[in-house]
Amino acid sequence: MSPAAPLALTVKPDEAKAISPHLFGLFFEDINWGADGGLYPERIRNRSFEFSAMSHPTWNNFTGWELVERGGGRAWWSLDQGIPLHPNNPHALVLHVREPGEGAGIRNEGFDGIVLEKGAKYDVSFFGRLTYMGARWGGEPFGDGSPMPVVVRLESESGEVLGEASFDITSPEWEKHTATITAKKSDPKAHFVLLGKAPGGIALDMISVFPQDTFKGRPNGMRPDLAQVLADLKPGFLRFPGGCVAHGHNLSNMYRWPDTIGPLEERRGMFNLWGYHQSMGIGYHEYFQFSEDLGAEPLPVVPAGVCCQNAGHTKGGGQHGIPLDDMDAYIQEVLDLIEYANGPVSSEWGAKRAANGHPEPFNLKWLGVGNEDHITPVFEQRFRMIYDAVKEKHPEIEVIGTSGPFWHGPDFDAGWKLAREIDLPMVDEHYYVAPEWFLENQERYDSYDRNESKVYLGEYAAHEPDRANTLRSALAEAAFMTGLERNGDIVHFASYAPLLGREGHTQWRPDLIYFTGTDILLTPNYHVQKLFAQHAGDTFLPVEVGGQNEALSVSCVKDSQSGDVIIKLVNNGDAALPVSLDPSKLGKFARTAKVWTLAGDLKAVNTWEQPDQVAPQESTLPISAKLERELPAHSLTVIRLPAR
Ligand code: AHR
């Protein structure tokens, strides 16, 4: 049988159109331990003793900690909220040391163990104060109110000391104690121990072991290896802080940005509706800073004055609105956010930004209001109030509305109807559907009205029945993404969701990236996102396919900065597909094109044992009057023609 003639592709530069320069970006939510125990590299779990049964049914203020009594040491602990370190951080642990022995104190297990790297420096800190341990409850008095010597240690599982520092707690007032410890050995499962060396009592709070090695060296910064794989995605934007975390599990669980900036001990941690606790160690300032460090546009999402419709363990009936009497204050909070991001340092919130280390503005341009909310009268009233206020005070900010959790249906229709009525700049769509859906709906945005609101595809992922990150799901997303590029004039942003999942602690799969305390597993879906984002453009060049082939999805973009032209080809068929293309009308190019191919078995997944089962292969292709390439069965091929 003679090989099939290549399918001729004709790129039409005369029909070029401008598309979003920030099309592919990141959706970040603290789900699956994505922040605490993930991107946020704090080593101490429950550092401020604020875990509770709200966070998780079996948790309390001491979760993550255990009492240490070694070699005759005798101690116990209690919980205190009489003299809080800050009203937002009300609980403290009181350590009662009866006999110091060879060790009386507390131990922290970290997040599946404390990861230490030999020679790395860790900033250790805690707040402490002396407590009165005299004959409380009529017991035998102990301790005489003298300063309490304390030692903190990083220890291996067997008790080997991998680094330590000593302190004296001398004051009945809260004082911060700090030291830097250099790890003597690497250990993925070390522990933190704090021991009192004399009889007496101390209150402790905000106990922290924080690596100095962070992404871009930021204090209180991000875990560098995880941040780097995000940076490698060259994100056009960073959406934060959710997801459902943004609107919360009830009105008091809404993510309120002012509670998340400033000194760490003054931030209001709270339960995370995904079944754990969020410390707010990564707060709004860190999100803005991280956006800047990634070269991504910041895209915060604030609650639309309502909490999640599934709040209170209801299925759709739990939406509550901020009381109307409180809406003015809430709206002011939203306006303050814009001032925090962009205001001059002479403004109230601009001054706070400067005090937090960033006098320059963060250049906020887009603001999400609401997250896949149920579009009810309660929602609509509050959304309109917020939108009107932002539009009036900050016409330069584009507000992004919401259209519920599905790709169609009553909320979808109502969200879009509202958008049309108020001439909203952009609408956030979400859908998690089967790979087949993505293949069948590649033309979804071809018919969207160009005179209406733009689209932010805020959350999407192809879900296999078993929620595995198969090559099949990744290629379905890739095919769909060629449609996003083709419609990049109306689809302004798109982000896969969720982004991160800590192995053993996921509430939601699939995710784009899995990780442990030390390692990272990239999925086929990650490779697709990376290939699209690293080879994005700002101009779309239509492609005519010379013949029928339902398995092929193709898009072509130009990056005006480099002048490079990039062609993305997805072959979702069972057979290899030869294609040819004449690049002569597209510009002047170097002699060789770079090619990346992601191919394999549709069911293939990356595992911890075989992390590169599905990974792009790089090759080259001579650039001549006719480019020819065979697209393997089940593959994504990206061909980059470098401008000369
Ligand atoms: O991405 C996970 C969740 O999916 C988000 O928190 C929510 O917005 C959606 O339902």
XYZ file of C-alpha atoms and ligand atoms in Angstrom:
654
model
C 0.000 0.000 0.000
C 1.460 3.367 -0.976
C 1.754 5.867 1.880
C -1.057 8.421 2.062
C -0.308 11.780 0.461
C 0.395 14.460 3.060
C -2.527 16.604 4.063
C -1.746 20.100 2.765
C -2.031 22.886 5.304
C -2.297 26.451 4.064
C -1.703 29.235 6.557
C -3.468 32.479 5.681
C -1.459 35.463 6.923
C -3.870 37.829 5.169
C -6.599 36.777 7.585
C -4.474 37.198 10.714
C -6.169 38.522 13.850
C -4.871 39.746 17.179
C -5.408 37.365 20.080
C -4.912 37.644 23.826
C -1.235 37.854 24.748
C -2.065 36.285 28.140
C -4.239 33.429 26.983
C -2.742 30.564 28.993
C -2.206 31.055 32.712
C -2.490 29.500 36.139
C -5.421 28.822 38.432
C -4.107 28.577 41.977
C -6.240 27.435 44.866
C -5.296 26.048 48.260
C -6.796 22.628 47.542
C -4.979 19.275 47.847
C -2.543 20.979 50.283
C -1.503 23.246 47.438
C -0.462 26.138 49.705
C 0.267 24.953 53.270
C 2.318 21.800 52.833
C 2.809 22.692 49.167
C 3.904 25.913 47.517
C 4.309 27.528 50.952
C 7.458 25.939 52.361
C 6.811 26.461 56.079
C 8.049 23.259 57.691
C 5.897 23.394 60.857
C 2.385 22.077 60.556
C -0.134 23.950 62.719
C 2.427 26.584 63.672
C -0.117 28.810 65.397
C -2.257 26.191 67.166
C -5.354 27.227 65.233
C -6.261 23.831 63.760
C -9.692 22.751 64.926
C -12.516 20.331 64.262
C -13.795 22.940 61.807
C -10.721 22.203 59.690
C -11.105 18.446 59.944
C -13.350 16.320 62.174
C -10.451 14.650 64.003
C -8.279 17.730 64.418
C -7.759 20.062 67.367
C -5.417 22.874 68.358
C -2.572 20.424 69.009
C -2.811 18.419 65.799
C 0.640 17.941 64.334
C 2.251 18.212 67.758
C 3.098 15.688 70.441
C 4.394 15.960 73.964
C 8.005 14.952 74.590
C 9.175 13.440 77.874
C 12.643 11.970 77.688
C 14.965 10.534 80.330
C 13.017 11.633 83.402
C 11.511 14.665 81.711
C 7.964 15.459 82.824
C 5.733 17.939 81.024
C 2.184 18.620 79.918
C 0.497 21.173 77.811
C -2.639 23.259 77.800
C -4.337 25.654 75.442
C -4.555 29.329 76.198
C -6.437 32.238 74.708
C -6.216 34.626 77.665
C -3.406 36.736 76.231
C -3.518 36.160 72.487
C -0.589 37.118 70.333
C -3.165 38.857 68.143
C -6.972 38.707 68.055
C -6.756 37.057 64.611
C -4.534 34.377 66.101
C -6.243 33.667 69.400
C -4.769 30.377 70.625
C -1.392 29.585 72.142
C 0.134 26.452 73.588
C 1.279 26.583 77.212
C 4.084 24.191 77.974
C 4.353 23.161 81.615
C 7.780 21.757 82.407
C 7.729 19.852 85.652
C 11.096 18.156 85.319
C 13.352 18.958 82.403
C 15.112 15.557 82.613
C 16.735 14.814 79.274
C 13.921 16.495 77.448
C 10.515 17.954 78.284
C 8.720 19.769 75.514
C 6.900 19.434 72.220
C 7.592 17.898 68.839
C 6.197 18.701 65.411
C 5.872 16.175 62.613
C 5.782 18.719 59.792
C 3.941 17.915 56.595
C 4.637 14.169 56.290
C 7.974 14.932 57.979
C 10.210 17.972 57.865
C 12.361 18.087 54.749
C 15.935 19.194 55.416
C 18.721 19.620 52.936
C 22.311 19.297 54.077
C 23.970 22.720 54.369
C 20.730 24.626 53.807
C 19.819 27.380 56.237
C 16.484 27.480 58.046
C 15.089 30.479 59.881
C 13.654 29.233 63.142
C 11.367 31.531 65.070
C 8.651 31.507 67.698
C 6.847 33.851 70.015
C 7.129 33.005 73.713
C 6.245 34.423 77.086
C 6.751 33.240 80.641
C 3.589 31.999 82.318
C 2.762 31.747 86.007
C 2.994 28.138 87.119
C 2.426 28.641 90.846
C -0.127 26.561 92.660
C -2.750 26.717 89.943
C -5.822 24.664 90.841
C -4.251 24.093 94.257
C -1.503 21.898 92.871
C 2.034 21.792 94.117
C 3.839 24.951 92.963
C 6.742 24.533 90.590
C 8.951 26.938 88.703
C 9.942 30.184 90.307
C 9.202 32.605 87.455
C 12.851 32.682 86.413
C 13.750 32.852 82.722
C 13.139 29.606 80.894
C 16.074 28.301 78.855
C 14.798 26.579 75.756
C 16.470 24.527 73.081
C 15.006 23.875 69.655
C 16.273 21.041 67.534
C 15.846 19.555 64.142
C 16.074 15.835 64.693
C 16.030 12.720 62.579
C 13.419 10.047 63.261
C 15.969 8.260 65.467
C 16.701 11.408 67.468
C 19.979 12.422 65.827
C 20.404 16.187 66.172
C 20.649 17.759 62.709
C 20.800 21.344 63.958
C 19.868 23.267 67.085
C 19.640 26.688 68.704
C 19.149 27.911 72.271
C 17.076 30.753 73.653
C 16.020 32.249 76.974
C 12.422 33.232 77.491
C 12.674 36.041 79.982
C 9.531 38.127 79.733
C 5.900 37.637 80.692
C 5.106 39.633 77.521
C 5.130 38.065 74.080
C 8.577 38.268 72.477
C 9.784 36.924 69.171
C 12.843 34.668 69.229
C 14.785 33.911 66.082
C 17.815 31.922 65.005
C 19.204 30.390 61.871
C 19.987 26.692 61.807
C 22.106 25.010 59.149
C 21.094 21.399 58.539
C 23.949 18.966 59.135
C 22.409 16.287 56.946
C 19.665 15.889 54.408
C 16.571 14.218 55.789
C 13.119 14.063 54.185
C 11.439 13.063 57.443
C 13.027 15.081 60.219
C 11.161 16.499 63.207
C 11.190 19.742 65.115
C 11.578 19.618 68.880
C 11.350 22.411 71.451
C 12.476 21.521 74.969
C 12.187 23.548 78.194
C 15.350 23.237 80.263
C 14.007 24.285 83.667
C 10.821 23.776 85.661
C 8.220 26.404 84.861
C 5.845 27.422 82.148
C 5.923 29.205 78.844
C 3.304 30.123 76.288
C 4.280 29.536 72.662
C 2.827 30.640 69.348
C 3.780 30.996 65.653
C 6.526 28.391 65.787
C 8.198 28.438 62.425
C 10.974 26.681 60.530
C 11.269 28.397 57.189
C 13.896 27.660 54.538
C 15.991 30.590 53.371
C 16.050 29.036 49.920
C 12.822 30.262 48.334
C 11.807 31.116 44.765
C 13.653 34.323 43.806
C 14.949 34.481 47.392
C 11.771 36.103 48.717
C 11.403 36.093 52.503
C 8.256 34.097 53.333
C 8.527 33.017 49.688
C 7.551 29.984 47.657
C 9.003 26.462 47.529
C 11.551 26.897 44.740
C 11.198 23.621 42.825
C 7.402 23.835 42.713
C 7.487 27.520 41.826
C 9.964 26.759 39.051
C 7.716 24.206 37.340
C 4.983 26.845 37.463
C 7.355 29.454 36.039
C 8.270 26.980 33.289
C 4.643 27.220 32.174
C 5.323 30.878 31.284
C 1.916 31.804 32.655
C 0.157 34.800 31.158
C -1.704 35.340 34.446
C -2.115 33.965 37.949
C -5.632 33.575 39.317
C -5.928 33.371 43.135
C -7.034 32.449 45.798
C -9.608 30.023 44.296
C -11.919 28.341 43.455
C -14.401 27.639 46.166
C -11.857 28.826 48.729
C -12.534 32.349 47.458
C -16.228 32.444 48.340
C -16.010 30.056 51.281
C -18.124 27.536 53.114
C -20.161 30.164 54.942
C -20.104 33.918 55.323
C -17.394 33.831 57.985
C -15.279 31.520 55.821
C -15.120 33.918 52.864
C -11.597 34.727 51.822
C -11.264 38.339 53.022
C -8.074 39.752 51.565
C -7.246 42.320 54.314
C -6.990 39.441 56.816
C -4.188 37.919 54.762
C -1.607 40.711 54.577
C 0.923 42.117 57.028
C 2.781 40.328 59.826
C 2.147 36.589 59.729
C 1.036 36.463 63.353
C -1.682 39.020 62.605
C -3.256 37.122 59.722
C -6.519 35.313 60.254
C -6.020 31.666 59.390
C -9.200 29.674 59.012
C -10.603 26.348 58.028
C -10.280 25.401 54.436
C -13.457 24.009 52.910
C -11.395 21.229 51.334
C -11.023 19.726 54.804
C -7.967 21.280 56.350
C -6.588 24.588 57.570
C -5.240 27.559 55.651
C -2.644 29.576 57.534
C -2.706 32.515 55.085
C 1.082 32.342 55.066
C 0.556 32.907 51.366
C -1.741 35.898 51.443
C -2.686 38.567 48.964
C 0.685 40.304 49.079
C 2.496 37.056 48.354
C 0.098 36.253 45.507
C 0.732 39.645 43.920
C 4.464 39.281 44.450
C 4.459 35.776 43.015
C 2.523 36.970 39.937
C 5.223 39.540 39.393
C 7.999 36.981 39.897
C 6.336 34.717 37.323
C 5.886 37.570 34.850
C 2.144 36.873 35.042
C -0.774 39.287 35.256
C -2.342 39.137 38.740
C -5.959 37.982 38.623
C -7.551 38.002 42.074
C -11.073 36.707 42.607
C -13.093 38.218 45.447
C -16.414 36.862 46.701
C -19.444 38.464 45.070
C -20.926 39.114 48.515
C -22.210 35.530 48.727
C -20.716 32.283 49.983
C -20.682 28.983 48.091
C -24.081 27.525 47.204
C -22.903 24.219 48.663
C -22.029 25.859 51.984
C -23.225 24.328 55.222
C -23.085 20.837 53.710
C -26.060 21.486 51.463
C -26.315 20.497 47.852
C -26.926 23.839 46.235
C -29.015 25.512 48.925
C -26.326 27.055 51.096
C -25.757 30.385 49.421
C -26.016 33.317 51.838
C -25.468 36.953 51.109
C -23.608 39.482 53.189
C -26.390 41.459 54.919
C -27.248 44.492 52.822
C -26.386 46.776 55.743
C -22.840 45.438 55.598
C -22.447 45.658 51.835
C -21.066 49.209 51.823
C -18.222 48.109 54.040
C -17.661 45.034 51.882
C -17.630 47.084 48.691
C -15.119 49.432 50.285
C -12.976 46.375 51.011
C -13.019 45.502 47.304
C -12.098 49.078 46.371
C -9.338 48.985 48.973
C -7.910 45.934 47.240
C -7.530 47.924 44.048
C -5.842 50.679 46.011
C -3.579 48.144 47.698
C -2.538 46.830 44.303
C -2.258 50.069 42.364
C -2.555 53.089 44.665
C 0.300 55.518 45.239
C 2.318 55.075 48.408
C 0.648 58.262 49.659
C -2.720 56.466 49.705
C -3.845 54.500 52.751
C -3.592 51.068 51.154
C -0.703 51.940 48.859
C 1.200 52.836 52.024
C 0.398 49.404 53.443
C 1.694 47.768 50.273
C 4.889 49.786 50.621
C 5.158 48.831 54.297
C 4.864 45.210 53.206
C 7.880 45.690 50.975
C 6.491 46.718 47.585
C 6.270 50.478 47.006
C 5.771 50.020 43.261
C 2.232 49.218 42.165
C 1.336 45.654 41.210
C -0.495 46.890 38.079
C -3.763 45.118 38.650
C -5.952 45.216 35.543
C -8.538 42.470 36.033
C -10.665 41.559 39.022
C -12.797 38.434 39.308
C -15.992 38.923 41.303
C -17.576 35.636 42.323
C -16.647 32.032 41.699
C -19.074 29.788 39.825
C -21.898 31.055 42.027
C -25.524 30.090 41.836
C -27.043 33.085 39.994
C -29.848 34.008 42.371
C -31.465 37.365 43.185
C -29.286 37.447 46.321
C -26.183 37.018 44.184
C -27.282 39.365 41.442
C -28.099 42.228 43.784
C -24.724 42.068 45.462
C -22.803 41.483 42.251
C -24.372 44.569 40.654
C -23.538 46.670 43.720
C -19.885 45.630 43.595
C -19.654 45.963 39.826
C -21.219 49.433 39.780
C -18.868 50.674 42.491
C -15.738 49.309 40.796
C -16.833 50.669 37.434
C -17.447 54.090 38.874
C -14.299 54.377 40.977
C -11.969 52.335 38.796
C -13.103 52.295 35.175
C -9.595 51.088 34.308
C -10.260 47.724 36.013
C -12.018 45.015 33.999
C -14.428 43.043 36.153
C -14.870 39.353 35.416
C -18.246 37.878 36.312
C -19.237 34.246 36.687
C -21.537 31.768 34.951
C -21.859 28.926 37.445
C -20.081 25.585 37.621
C -21.131 24.035 34.310
C -20.685 24.637 30.596
C -24.424 25.087 30.187
C -27.572 25.137 32.292
C -29.599 27.661 34.297
C -26.654 29.338 36.073
C -24.693 29.486 32.854
C -27.575 31.154 31.049
C -28.366 33.496 33.931
C -24.707 34.489 34.348
C -24.442 35.367 30.658
C -27.810 37.141 30.664
C -26.619 39.346 33.504
C -23.330 39.964 31.685
C -25.203 41.149 28.595
C -27.481 43.393 30.630
C -24.683 45.220 32.379
C -22.144 45.076 29.587
C -19.654 43.137 31.661
C -16.110 43.028 30.245
C -15.603 39.293 30.820
C -17.345 36.139 32.037
C -15.678 33.225 33.846
C -16.748 29.781 32.573
C -15.940 26.471 34.289
C -16.263 22.917 33.094
C -14.880 19.532 34.083
C -16.094 17.071 31.473
C -15.116 13.902 29.634
C -12.328 13.926 27.009
C -14.980 13.245 24.351
C -16.709 16.481 25.247
C -13.540 18.461 24.589
C -13.097 16.752 21.228
C -16.692 17.365 20.228
C -16.740 20.987 21.353
C -13.594 22.382 19.770
C -15.745 24.873 17.870
C -17.492 26.099 21.040
C -16.213 29.652 20.823
C -16.286 30.007 17.017
C -19.862 31.245 17.250
C -19.543 33.461 20.343
C -20.674 37.007 19.617
C -17.605 39.216 19.291
C -19.588 42.208 20.551
C -20.402 40.624 23.878
C -18.312 39.992 26.998
C -15.012 38.215 26.581
C -14.477 34.799 28.092
C -12.209 33.693 30.881
C -12.189 29.908 30.856
C -11.249 29.882 34.533
C -11.398 26.153 35.297
C -11.340 23.213 32.952
C -9.955 19.705 32.726
C -10.818 16.544 30.839
C -11.994 13.968 33.367
C -11.543 10.279 32.690
C -14.038 8.027 34.484
C -11.261 7.057 36.947
C -9.899 10.636 37.072
C -6.478 9.528 35.784
C -4.190 12.005 34.005
C -4.029 9.989 30.807
C -2.467 11.034 27.539
C -5.996 10.746 26.151
C -7.235 13.479 28.501
C -4.221 15.654 27.726
C -4.680 15.326 23.954
C -8.377 16.118 24.232
C -7.411 19.299 26.094
C -4.753 20.040 23.470
C -7.270 19.734 20.634
C -9.629 22.036 22.524
C -6.807 24.506 23.154
C -6.240 24.893 19.419
C -9.831 26.157 19.437
C -8.987 28.531 22.280
C -6.123 29.967 20.231
C -8.371 30.259 17.190
C -10.789 32.200 19.382
C -8.150 34.117 21.300
C -9.861 37.341 20.229
C -12.849 36.486 22.456
C -11.295 34.020 24.926
C -8.908 36.222 26.858
C -7.711 33.835 29.579
C -7.807 30.078 30.144
C -6.534 28.025 33.075
C -6.481 24.288 33.769
C -7.687 23.372 37.267
C -6.745 22.411 39.854
C -3.043 23.079 39.646
C -1.342 21.220 42.500
C -1.968 18.043 44.465
C 0.139 16.729 47.341
C 0.342 12.966 47.027
C -1.689 11.365 49.810
C -3.638 14.550 50.493
C -5.696 15.175 47.399
C -9.359 16.024 47.644
C -9.648 16.409 43.884
C -8.085 14.626 40.932
C -6.945 15.078 38.251
C -4.513 17.872 38.987
C -1.859 19.338 36.754
C 1.108 18.628 39.025
C 1.569 16.165 41.886
C 4.224 16.512 44.532
C 5.613 15.168 47.781
C 7.828 17.021 50.246
C 10.796 16.406 47.975
C 9.635 15.371 44.514
C 7.441 16.560 41.672
C 5.465 14.540 39.157
C 4.478 16.267 35.937
C 1.406 14.931 34.158
C 0.806 14.639 30.399
C -1.654 17.505 30.904
C 1.184 19.618 32.317
C 3.255 18.978 29.209
C 0.357 20.089 27.007
C -0.103 23.291 29.006
C 3.613 23.955 28.873
C 3.882 23.417 25.129
C 0.970 25.749 24.472
C 2.081 28.463 26.892
C 5.765 28.380 25.987
C 4.819 28.632 22.352
C 2.004 31.132 22.616
C 1.558 34.052 20.251
C -0.368 37.282 20.049
C -1.586 36.888 16.457
C -3.644 34.024 15.114
C -3.092 32.893 11.538
C -5.959 30.796 10.173
C -5.053 27.428 8.676
C -6.921 25.774 5.835
C -6.737 22.001 5.816
C -6.663 20.627 2.279
C -8.908 17.641 2.780
C -11.151 15.934 5.270
C -9.572 14.722 8.461
C -11.603 14.676 11.625
C -8.696 13.552 13.769
C -6.630 16.669 13.149
C -6.847 19.876 15.175
C -4.507 22.661 14.169
C -3.709 26.236 15.093
C -1.027 28.648 14.040
C 0.130 31.741 15.910
C 2.801 34.363 15.547
C 4.711 35.857 18.424
C 5.278 39.459 17.406
C 8.165 39.960 19.840
C 10.340 37.248 18.345
C 8.666 37.117 14.941
C 8.490 33.318 15.316
C 5.567 31.409 13.854
C 4.291 28.371 15.748
C 2.062 25.608 14.446
C 0.333 23.224 16.848
C -1.053 19.998 15.469
C -3.046 17.431 17.404
C -3.639 14.056 15.834
C -6.339 12.302 17.815
C -6.550 9.481 15.281
C -5.339 5.881 15.463
C -3.062 6.271 12.444
C -0.076 8.468 11.702
C -0.969 11.503 9.636
C 1.493 13.109 7.207
C 1.042 16.855 6.741
C 2.795 19.427 4.605
C 2.992 23.188 4.776
C 4.511 25.942 2.670
C 5.999 28.522 5.074
C 7.219 30.967 2.422
C 4.409 33.503 2.888
C 4.748 33.508 6.659
C 8.048 35.383 6.969
C 11.764 34.783 6.782
C 12.947 32.002 8.995
C 16.135 30.348 10.177
C 17.114 27.120 8.469
C 15.794 24.787 11.078
C 12.507 24.553 12.884
C 12.259 23.162 16.403
C 9.723 20.430 16.947
C 8.232 18.983 20.127
C 6.146 15.828 20.005
C 4.038 14.361 22.786
C 2.800 10.935 21.768
C 2.062 7.475 23.073
C -0.575 5.134 24.270
C -3.855 6.877 24.997
C -4.062 5.228 28.418
C -0.488 6.127 29.353
C 0.004 8.097 32.576
C 3.094 9.341 34.364
C 3.753 7.628 37.678
C 6.299 8.089 40.445
C 7.999 4.932 39.134
C 7.841 6.061 35.496
C 7.598 9.841 35.623
C 8.578 10.359 31.975
C 6.343 7.791 30.359
C 4.642 10.694 28.587
C 7.029 13.567 27.940
C 7.738 15.747 24.916
C 10.497 14.652 22.567
C 12.466 17.444 20.942
C 13.682 17.292 17.350
C 14.381 19.561 14.399
C 13.027 19.986 10.918
C 14.815 21.696 8.034
C 12.844 24.694 6.826
C 12.362 24.530 3.068
C 9.694 25.509 0.558
C 7.666 22.579 1.824
C 7.690 21.458 5.427
C 6.676 17.850 5.770
C 6.043 16.010 8.969
C 4.329 12.819 9.953
C 2.155 13.322 13.011
C 2.223 10.116 15.070
C -1.072 8.553 16.061
C -2.366 10.127 19.277
C 0.022 13.018 19.424
C 0.564 16.724 19.858
C 3.242 18.253 17.641
C 4.466 21.812 18.057
C 6.596 23.234 15.253
C 8.350 26.534 15.917
C 9.746 28.460 12.961
C 12.324 30.882 14.378
C 12.368 34.251 12.632
C 15.552 35.231 10.891
O -10.906 23.296 40.992
C -11.554 22.713 42.070
C -12.913 23.332 42.354
O -13.752 23.160 41.268
C -12.916 24.810 42.561
O -12.608 25.165 43.866
C -14.307 25.199 42.241
O -14.402 26.502 41.748
C -14.749 24.151 41.259
O -15.940 23.587 41.615
